Amino acid sequence: MSGPVGSADCPVDDDPHHDAAASAVFERYTARDANVGGITVRRALPKRERRTVGAWCFVDHFGPTDVPADPEMQVGPHPHIGLQTVTWLLEGEVVHRDSLGSEQVIRPGAVNLMTAGAGVSHAEQTPPGSAVSQHGVQLWVAQPESTRHGAPEFVHLPDLPRLGFGPWQATVLVGEVAGQRSPARTDTPLVGMALDIDESGSAVVPLDPSFEHGVVVLEGTVSVGGERVEPSGLVYLGLGRSELHVSARGLTRLLVLGGEPFEEEISMWWNFVGRGHVELDEAARAWNDGSDRFGQVDSTLARIAAPPRPFKRGE
Ligand code: MN
């Protein structure tokens, strides 16, 4: 006769060879589909049960799009507050225009980092007539109280540190990995790295154990700490890991995101990260009223109006 084996059958604490990794946090969250600027994205973060990983608070994975069957990405001018947008492409190109006067084409290998602070606006689109598939991510980082009321900023970072871990290549998007630091500004202790492999192989990638970490697979199938992980969802790995064991067969691309747990309680709605609904409503009203708080974007695309915010219970 067989049956479930409970802790009474097999007390885990009695095993002197108990593997610490076996009890480490490993939580899977499924991405949900959303439509952004005409294309379908898989949103891996935020989830109801998991709002942030470090200060990372939003992960949209788009593409690869089918050219020319799928529409081009066209996201008209819209505002942000209280966050940084981090754009990273695997394929294709996107033109970014913002209220600071920036106009920047981003291609694979570079990061576009926009810091909203008290307010910025931007538009993003596939160059008209582009024959290249679009595949990438847009990530948001919540800004802490100390910087979120500050000035907006935009930087294009084409030269990021690259490291090899066995057959894997790592690009440091944000923060530091094995002593190699990205030039990206960080307002809280944070790391973001892209891991790529073309063939098959395994590697051990160092992590900062004072950070919590998550993994988002963008392409291929990878084994993370012995567990199989497929594209687009988030795997949350918790705090206290000093290394990540990754193993893949064939072309595989993933992101590792981490940071010190973000202790400030944030409110997210539409394109805003704030503290409580009052300031989110103020930002939406200011944008819809054409306030100069968000500046002007030189774009032929239509401005996107803030929709009515759904009321929260008790409001
Ligand atoms: Mn945006």
Tab-separated table of C-alpha atoms and ligand atoms in Angstrom:
chain	number	residue	atom	x	y	z
A	1	MET	CA	0.000	0.000	0.000
A	2	SER	CA	1.240	3.446	-0.827
A	3	GLY	CA	0.168	6.868	0.313
A	4	PRO	CA	1.352	10.409	0.803
A	5	VAL	CA	4.529	10.620	2.758
A	6	GLY	CA	4.163	13.245	5.440
A	7	SER	CA	6.688	14.733	7.803
A	8	ALA	CA	5.679	12.105	10.385
A	9	ASP	CA	6.960	9.467	7.974
A	10	CYS	CA	10.094	11.267	7.024
A	11	PRO	CA	11.070	14.104	9.341
A	12	VAL	CA	13.136	16.409	7.134
A	13	ASP	CA	15.162	17.749	10.038
A	14	ASP	CA	16.475	14.306	10.928
A	15	ASP	CA	18.476	13.937	7.735
A	16	PRO	CA	22.043	15.113	8.311
A	17	HIS	CA	22.581	15.159	4.535
A	18	HIS	CA	19.517	17.279	3.913
A	19	ASP	CA	20.263	19.402	0.861
A	20	ALA	CA	19.774	23.101	1.572
A	21	ALA	CA	18.876	23.688	-2.076
A	22	ALA	CA	16.013	21.217	-1.804
A	23	SER	CA	14.288	23.420	0.762
A	24	ALA	CA	15.120	26.696	-0.991
A	25	VAL	CA	12.283	28.861	-2.235
A	26	PHE	CA	11.128	27.968	-5.748
A	27	GLU	CA	7.787	29.544	-6.653
A	28	ARG	CA	6.339	29.508	-10.168
A	29	TYR	CA	4.069	32.285	-11.371
A	30	THR	CA	2.307	32.083	-14.722
A	31	ALA	CA	2.412	35.110	-17.025
A	32	ARG	CA	-0.857	36.597	-18.209
A	33	ASP	CA	-1.471	37.959	-21.718
A	34	ALA	CA	-1.998	41.680	-22.192
A	35	ASN	CA	-2.128	43.923	-25.253
A	36	VAL	CA	0.392	46.722	-25.435
A	37	GLY	CA	0.529	48.988	-28.471
A	38	GLY	CA	-1.106	46.407	-30.724
A	39	ILE	CA	1.018	43.415	-29.788
A	40	THR	CA	0.442	40.677	-27.265
A	41	VAL	CA	2.757	40.605	-24.272
A	42	ARG	CA	3.145	38.084	-21.476
A	43	ARG	CA	3.133	39.880	-18.130
A	44	ALA	CA	5.201	37.952	-15.589
A	45	LEU	CA	5.156	40.645	-12.877
A	46	PRO	CA	3.381	41.995	-10.885
A	47	LYS	CA	1.343	39.050	-9.628
A	48	ARG	CA	-1.234	39.322	-6.873
A	49	GLU	CA	0.915	37.155	-4.587
A	50	ARG	CA	4.246	38.569	-5.729
A	51	ARG	CA	4.409	42.316	-6.346
A	52	THR	CA	8.156	42.847	-6.493
A	53	VAL	CA	11.517	41.091	-6.794
A	54	GLY	CA	13.919	43.560	-5.253
A	55	ALA	CA	12.687	46.850	-6.742
A	56	TRP	CA	11.694	45.114	-10.013
A	57	CYS	CA	7.937	45.608	-10.184
A	58	PHE	CA	6.919	44.885	-13.778
A	59	VAL	CA	8.007	42.418	-16.466
A	60	ASP	CA	6.450	42.394	-19.947
A	61	HIS	CA	7.807	39.883	-22.470
A	62	PHE	CA	6.804	40.560	-26.076
A	63	GLY	CA	7.335	38.625	-29.292
A	64	PRO	CA	8.900	37.142	-31.205
A	65	THR	CA	6.403	38.700	-33.604
A	66	ASP	CA	5.594	37.160	-36.948
A	67	VAL	CA	6.554	39.619	-39.711
A	68	PRO	CA	4.557	40.844	-41.575
A	69	ALA	CA	1.496	39.035	-40.155
A	70	ASP	CA	1.595	40.663	-36.720
A	71	PRO	CA	1.046	44.379	-36.259
A	72	GLU	CA	4.001	46.624	-35.541
A	73	MET	CA	4.388	47.901	-32.012
A	74	GLN	CA	3.040	51.435	-31.764
A	75	VAL	CA	2.771	52.838	-28.263
A	76	GLY	CA	1.796	56.506	-28.410
A	77	PRO	CA	2.853	59.177	-25.910
A	78	HIS	CA	2.012	58.203	-22.332
A	79	PRO	CA	3.330	59.288	-18.913
A	80	HIS	CA	5.202	57.568	-16.093
A	81	ILE	CA	5.940	58.464	-12.481
A	82	GLY	CA	7.995	56.806	-9.743
A	83	LEU	CA	9.717	54.131	-11.836
A	84	GLN	CA	12.514	53.357	-14.254
A	85	THR	CA	11.805	51.583	-17.548
A	86	VAL	CA	14.466	49.110	-18.687
A	87	THR	CA	14.147	47.962	-22.293
A	88	TRP	CA	16.106	44.943	-23.562
A	89	LEU	CA	15.672	43.364	-26.976
A	90	LEU	CA	16.569	39.917	-28.293
A	91	GLU	CA	15.513	40.776	-31.856
A	92	GLY	CA	14.257	43.798	-33.760
A	93	GLU	CA	14.459	47.485	-33.027
A	94	VAL	CA	12.369	50.076	-31.229
A	95	VAL	CA	12.438	53.852	-31.534
A	96	HIS	CA	12.095	55.657	-28.222
A	97	ARG	CA	11.073	59.332	-28.072
A	98	ASP	CA	10.538	61.176	-24.800
A	99	SER	CA	9.638	64.512	-23.254
A	100	LEU	CA	13.325	65.202	-22.527
A	101	GLY	CA	13.908	65.458	-26.279
A	102	SER	CA	15.575	62.029	-26.566
A	103	GLU	CA	15.158	60.081	-29.789
A	104	GLN	CA	16.920	56.731	-29.635
A	105	VAL	CA	16.773	53.510	-31.606
A	106	ILE	CA	17.463	50.499	-29.419
A	107	ARG	CA	18.743	47.196	-30.799
A	108	PRO	CA	19.791	43.893	-29.186
A	109	GLY	CA	22.726	44.205	-26.796
A	110	ALA	CA	21.869	47.666	-25.457
A	111	VAL	CA	19.674	48.913	-22.640
A	112	ASN	CA	17.401	51.943	-22.726
A	113	LEU	CA	16.941	53.223	-19.188
A	114	MET	CA	14.397	55.931	-18.512
A	115	THR	CA	13.951	57.299	-15.011
A	116	ALA	CA	10.545	58.905	-14.532
A	117	GLY	CA	10.929	60.516	-11.099
A	118	ALA	CA	8.138	63.099	-10.693
A	119	GLY	CA	7.048	62.717	-14.306
A	120	VAL	CA	8.128	61.966	-17.858
A	121	SER	CA	6.357	60.876	-21.040
A	122	HIS	CA	7.499	58.800	-23.987
A	123	ALA	CA	6.423	56.935	-27.113
A	124	GLU	CA	7.824	53.663	-28.428
A	125	GLN	CA	7.362	52.108	-31.832
A	126	THR	CA	8.790	49.701	-34.337
A	127	PRO	CA	10.418	51.732	-37.125
A	128	PRO	CA	7.734	51.917	-39.852
A	129	GLY	CA	8.266	49.206	-42.465
A	130	SER	CA	10.688	47.205	-40.314
A	131	ALA	CA	10.935	43.643	-41.613
A	132	VAL	CA	12.434	42.292	-38.410
A	133	SER	CA	10.636	40.307	-35.737
A	134	GLN	CA	10.222	42.097	-32.421
A	135	HIS	CA	11.302	40.155	-29.360
A	136	GLY	CA	12.213	41.641	-26.025
A	137	VAL	CA	11.209	42.767	-22.597
A	138	GLN	CA	10.248	45.921	-20.860
A	139	LEU	CA	10.917	45.941	-17.157
A	140	TRP	CA	10.059	48.520	-14.523
A	141	VAL	CA	12.013	49.300	-11.380
A	142	ALA	CA	10.184	51.039	-8.515
A	143	GLN	CA	12.003	54.157	-7.341
A	144	PRO	CA	12.458	54.627	-3.590
A	145	GLU	CA	11.059	57.609	-1.706
A	146	SER	CA	14.487	59.280	-1.847
A	147	THR	CA	14.473	59.631	-5.654
A	148	ARG	CA	10.908	59.189	-6.866
A	149	HIS	CA	10.103	62.919	-6.702
A	150	GLY	CA	13.281	63.793	-8.594
A	151	ALA	CA	14.027	64.860	-12.151
A	152	PRO	CA	13.463	62.532	-15.089
A	153	GLU	CA	16.397	61.151	-17.039
A	154	PHE	CA	17.023	58.995	-20.112
A	155	VAL	CA	20.193	57.083	-21.018
A	156	HIS	CA	21.039	54.665	-23.807
A	157	LEU	CA	23.629	52.086	-22.700
A	158	PRO	CA	25.163	50.244	-25.669
A	159	ASP	CA	28.298	49.014	-23.841
A	160	LEU	CA	27.352	46.589	-21.105
A	161	PRO	CA	29.718	44.178	-19.337
A	162	ARG	CA	29.730	40.660	-20.835
A	163	LEU	CA	30.984	37.630	-18.934
A	164	GLY	CA	31.316	33.962	-19.711
A	165	PHE	CA	30.130	31.227	-17.346
A	166	GLY	CA	31.178	28.052	-19.101
A	167	PRO	CA	29.153	27.904	-22.316
A	168	TRP	CA	26.789	30.621	-21.047
A	169	GLN	CA	27.203	34.321	-21.798
A	170	ALA	CA	25.984	36.889	-19.301
A	171	THR	CA	25.247	40.535	-20.007
A	172	VAL	CA	24.998	42.744	-16.939
A	173	LEU	CA	22.057	45.051	-17.584
A	174	VAL	CA	21.877	46.589	-14.131
A	175	GLY	CA	24.003	46.226	-11.002
A	176	GLU	CA	27.050	44.004	-10.627
A	177	VAL	CA	27.879	40.371	-11.398
A	178	ALA	CA	31.267	38.823	-10.525
A	179	GLY	CA	32.847	42.269	-10.151
A	180	GLN	CA	31.540	43.569	-13.487
A	181	ARG	CA	29.273	46.570	-13.052
A	182	SER	CA	26.719	47.960	-15.487
A	183	PRO	CA	26.829	51.739	-16.017
A	184	ALA	CA	23.063	51.852	-15.386
A	185	ARG	CA	21.981	54.034	-12.502
A	186	THR	CA	20.471	52.113	-9.584
A	187	ASP	CA	18.494	53.808	-6.833
A	188	THR	CA	18.314	50.665	-4.676
A	189	PRO	CA	20.617	47.596	-4.524
A	190	LEU	CA	19.603	45.743	-7.659
A	191	VAL	CA	20.811	43.297	-10.296
A	192	GLY	CA	19.545	42.366	-13.736
A	193	MET	CA	21.415	40.051	-16.071
A	194	ALA	CA	20.634	38.350	-19.342
A	195	LEU	CA	21.954	34.786	-19.704
A	196	ASP	CA	22.306	33.292	-23.186
A	197	ILE	CA	23.472	29.965	-24.514
A	198	ASP	CA	23.503	28.811	-28.161
A	199	GLU	CA	24.345	25.153	-27.648
A	200	SER	CA	23.938	22.855	-24.675
A	201	GLY	CA	25.609	23.161	-21.345
A	202	SER	CA	25.559	23.961	-17.676
A	203	ALA	CA	26.939	26.740	-15.548
A	204	VAL	CA	26.992	28.062	-12.032
A	205	VAL	CA	26.301	31.797	-11.905
A	206	PRO	CA	27.190	33.736	-8.749
A	207	LEU	CA	24.389	35.540	-6.905
A	208	ASP	CA	24.376	37.992	-4.017
A	209	PRO	CA	22.759	36.085	-1.125
A	210	SER	CA	21.495	39.333	0.425
A	211	PHE	CA	19.261	39.760	-2.634
A	212	GLU	CA	16.050	37.965	-3.520
A	213	HIS	CA	16.044	36.699	-7.115
A	214	GLY	CA	13.709	35.675	-9.872
A	215	VAL	CA	14.176	34.085	-13.289
A	216	VAL	CA	12.206	34.800	-16.469
A	217	VAL	CA	12.898	32.476	-19.410
A	218	LEU	CA	12.566	34.261	-22.758
A	219	GLU	CA	13.451	31.444	-25.156
A	220	GLY	CA	14.203	27.728	-24.918
A	221	THR	CA	13.863	25.511	-21.891
A	222	VAL	CA	16.241	25.667	-18.982
A	223	SER	CA	16.828	23.705	-15.859
A	224	VAL	CA	17.185	26.061	-12.888
A	225	GLY	CA	18.473	24.316	-9.802
A	226	GLY	CA	17.284	21.032	-11.291
A	227	GLU	CA	13.757	22.277	-12.068
A	228	ARG	CA	12.557	22.617	-15.656
A	229	VAL	CA	11.447	26.158	-16.551
A	230	GLU	CA	9.780	27.287	-19.784
A	231	PRO	CA	9.319	30.761	-21.276
A	232	SER	CA	7.523	33.781	-19.903
A	233	GLY	CA	6.428	32.985	-16.367
A	234	LEU	CA	8.381	34.089	-13.328
A	235	VAL	CA	10.219	31.735	-11.027
A	236	TYR	CA	10.795	33.363	-7.644
A	237	LEU	CA	13.874	32.054	-5.858
A	238	GLY	CA	13.765	33.996	-2.592
A	239	LEU	CA	16.697	35.274	-0.562
A	240	GLY	CA	19.924	33.636	0.475
A	241	ARG	CA	21.129	31.964	-2.700
A	242	SER	CA	24.795	32.497	-3.505
A	243	GLU	CA	24.631	30.745	-6.870
A	244	LEU	CA	22.304	29.704	-9.622
A	245	HIS	CA	22.707	26.384	-11.434
A	246	VAL	CA	21.490	26.651	-15.021
A	247	SER	CA	21.497	23.970	-17.679
A	248	ALA	CA	20.048	24.039	-21.196
A	249	ARG	CA	19.816	22.056	-24.405
A	250	GLY	CA	20.097	24.338	-27.421
A	251	LEU	CA	19.454	28.023	-27.776
A	252	THR	CA	18.136	29.419	-24.492
A	253	ARG	CA	17.791	32.947	-23.186
A	254	LEU	CA	16.696	34.070	-19.773
A	255	LEU	CA	16.787	36.963	-17.369
A	256	VAL	CA	17.868	36.894	-13.756
A	257	LEU	CA	16.410	39.769	-11.751
A	258	GLY	CA	17.213	40.481	-8.137
A	259	GLY	CA	17.687	43.009	-5.420
A	260	GLU	CA	17.304	43.801	-1.765
A	261	PRO	CA	13.636	43.265	-0.902
A	262	PHE	CA	11.834	46.560	-1.592
A	263	GLU	CA	10.336	47.472	1.775
A	264	GLU	CA	8.298	50.513	0.733
A	265	GLU	CA	4.683	49.634	0.011
A	266	ILE	CA	3.912	50.717	-3.533
A	267	SER	CA	0.696	51.340	-5.419
A	268	MET	CA	0.742	50.577	-9.126
A	269	TRP	CA	-1.884	51.605	-11.583
A	270	TRP	CA	-1.725	52.190	-15.345
A	271	ASN	CA	1.752	53.657	-15.985
A	272	PHE	CA	2.288	54.955	-12.503
A	273	VAL	CA	4.072	53.724	-9.395
A	274	GLY	CA	3.220	55.696	-6.273
A	275	ARG	CA	2.153	55.454	-2.656
A	276	GLY	CA	-1.632	55.359	-2.323
A	277	HIS	CA	-4.316	56.190	-4.874
A	278	VAL	CA	-4.464	59.962	-4.327
A	279	GLU	CA	-1.209	60.690	-6.097
A	280	LEU	CA	-2.002	58.200	-8.859
A	281	ASP	CA	-5.290	60.012	-9.483
A	282	GLU	CA	-3.481	63.361	-9.456
A	283	ALA	CA	-0.993	62.120	-12.030
A	284	ALA	CA	-3.762	60.764	-14.268
A	285	ARG	CA	-5.692	64.032	-14.062
A	286	ALA	CA	-2.564	66.054	-14.824
A	287	TRP	CA	-1.822	63.917	-17.884
A	288	ASN	CA	-5.385	64.017	-19.186
A	289	ASP	CA	-5.492	67.800	-18.645
A	290	GLY	CA	-2.295	68.226	-20.683
A	291	SER	CA	-0.277	69.504	-17.695
A	292	ASP	CA	3.353	70.405	-18.419
A	293	ARG	CA	4.377	68.038	-15.590
A	294	PHE	CA	4.929	65.372	-18.257
A	295	GLY	CA	6.319	67.589	-21.015
A	296	GLN	CA	5.717	66.951	-24.715
A	297	VAL	CA	6.775	64.056	-26.917
A	298	ASP	CA	7.541	64.715	-30.576
A	299	SER	CA	5.643	61.751	-32.036
A	300	THR	CA	3.129	61.244	-34.832
A	301	LEU	CA	1.346	58.625	-32.732
A	302	ALA	CA	-1.808	59.492	-30.814
A	303	ARG	CA	-1.456	60.402	-27.153
A	304	ILE	CA	-2.872	57.691	-24.854
A	305	ALA	CA	-5.353	59.007	-22.286
A	306	ALA	CA	-5.419	57.617	-18.745
A	307	PRO	CA	-8.522	55.439	-18.334
A	308	PRO	CA	-10.794	55.737	-15.283
A	309	ARG	CA	-9.164	53.999	-12.339
A	310	PRO	CA	-11.205	51.145	-10.877
A	311	PHE	CA	-12.208	51.939	-7.315
A	312	LYS	CA	-10.647	49.956	-4.532
A	313	ARG	CA	-12.793	48.422	-1.865
A	314	GLY	CA	-13.400	50.838	0.995
A	315	GLU	CA	-12.582	53.939	-1.030
B	1	MN	MN	6.107	53.445	-21.170
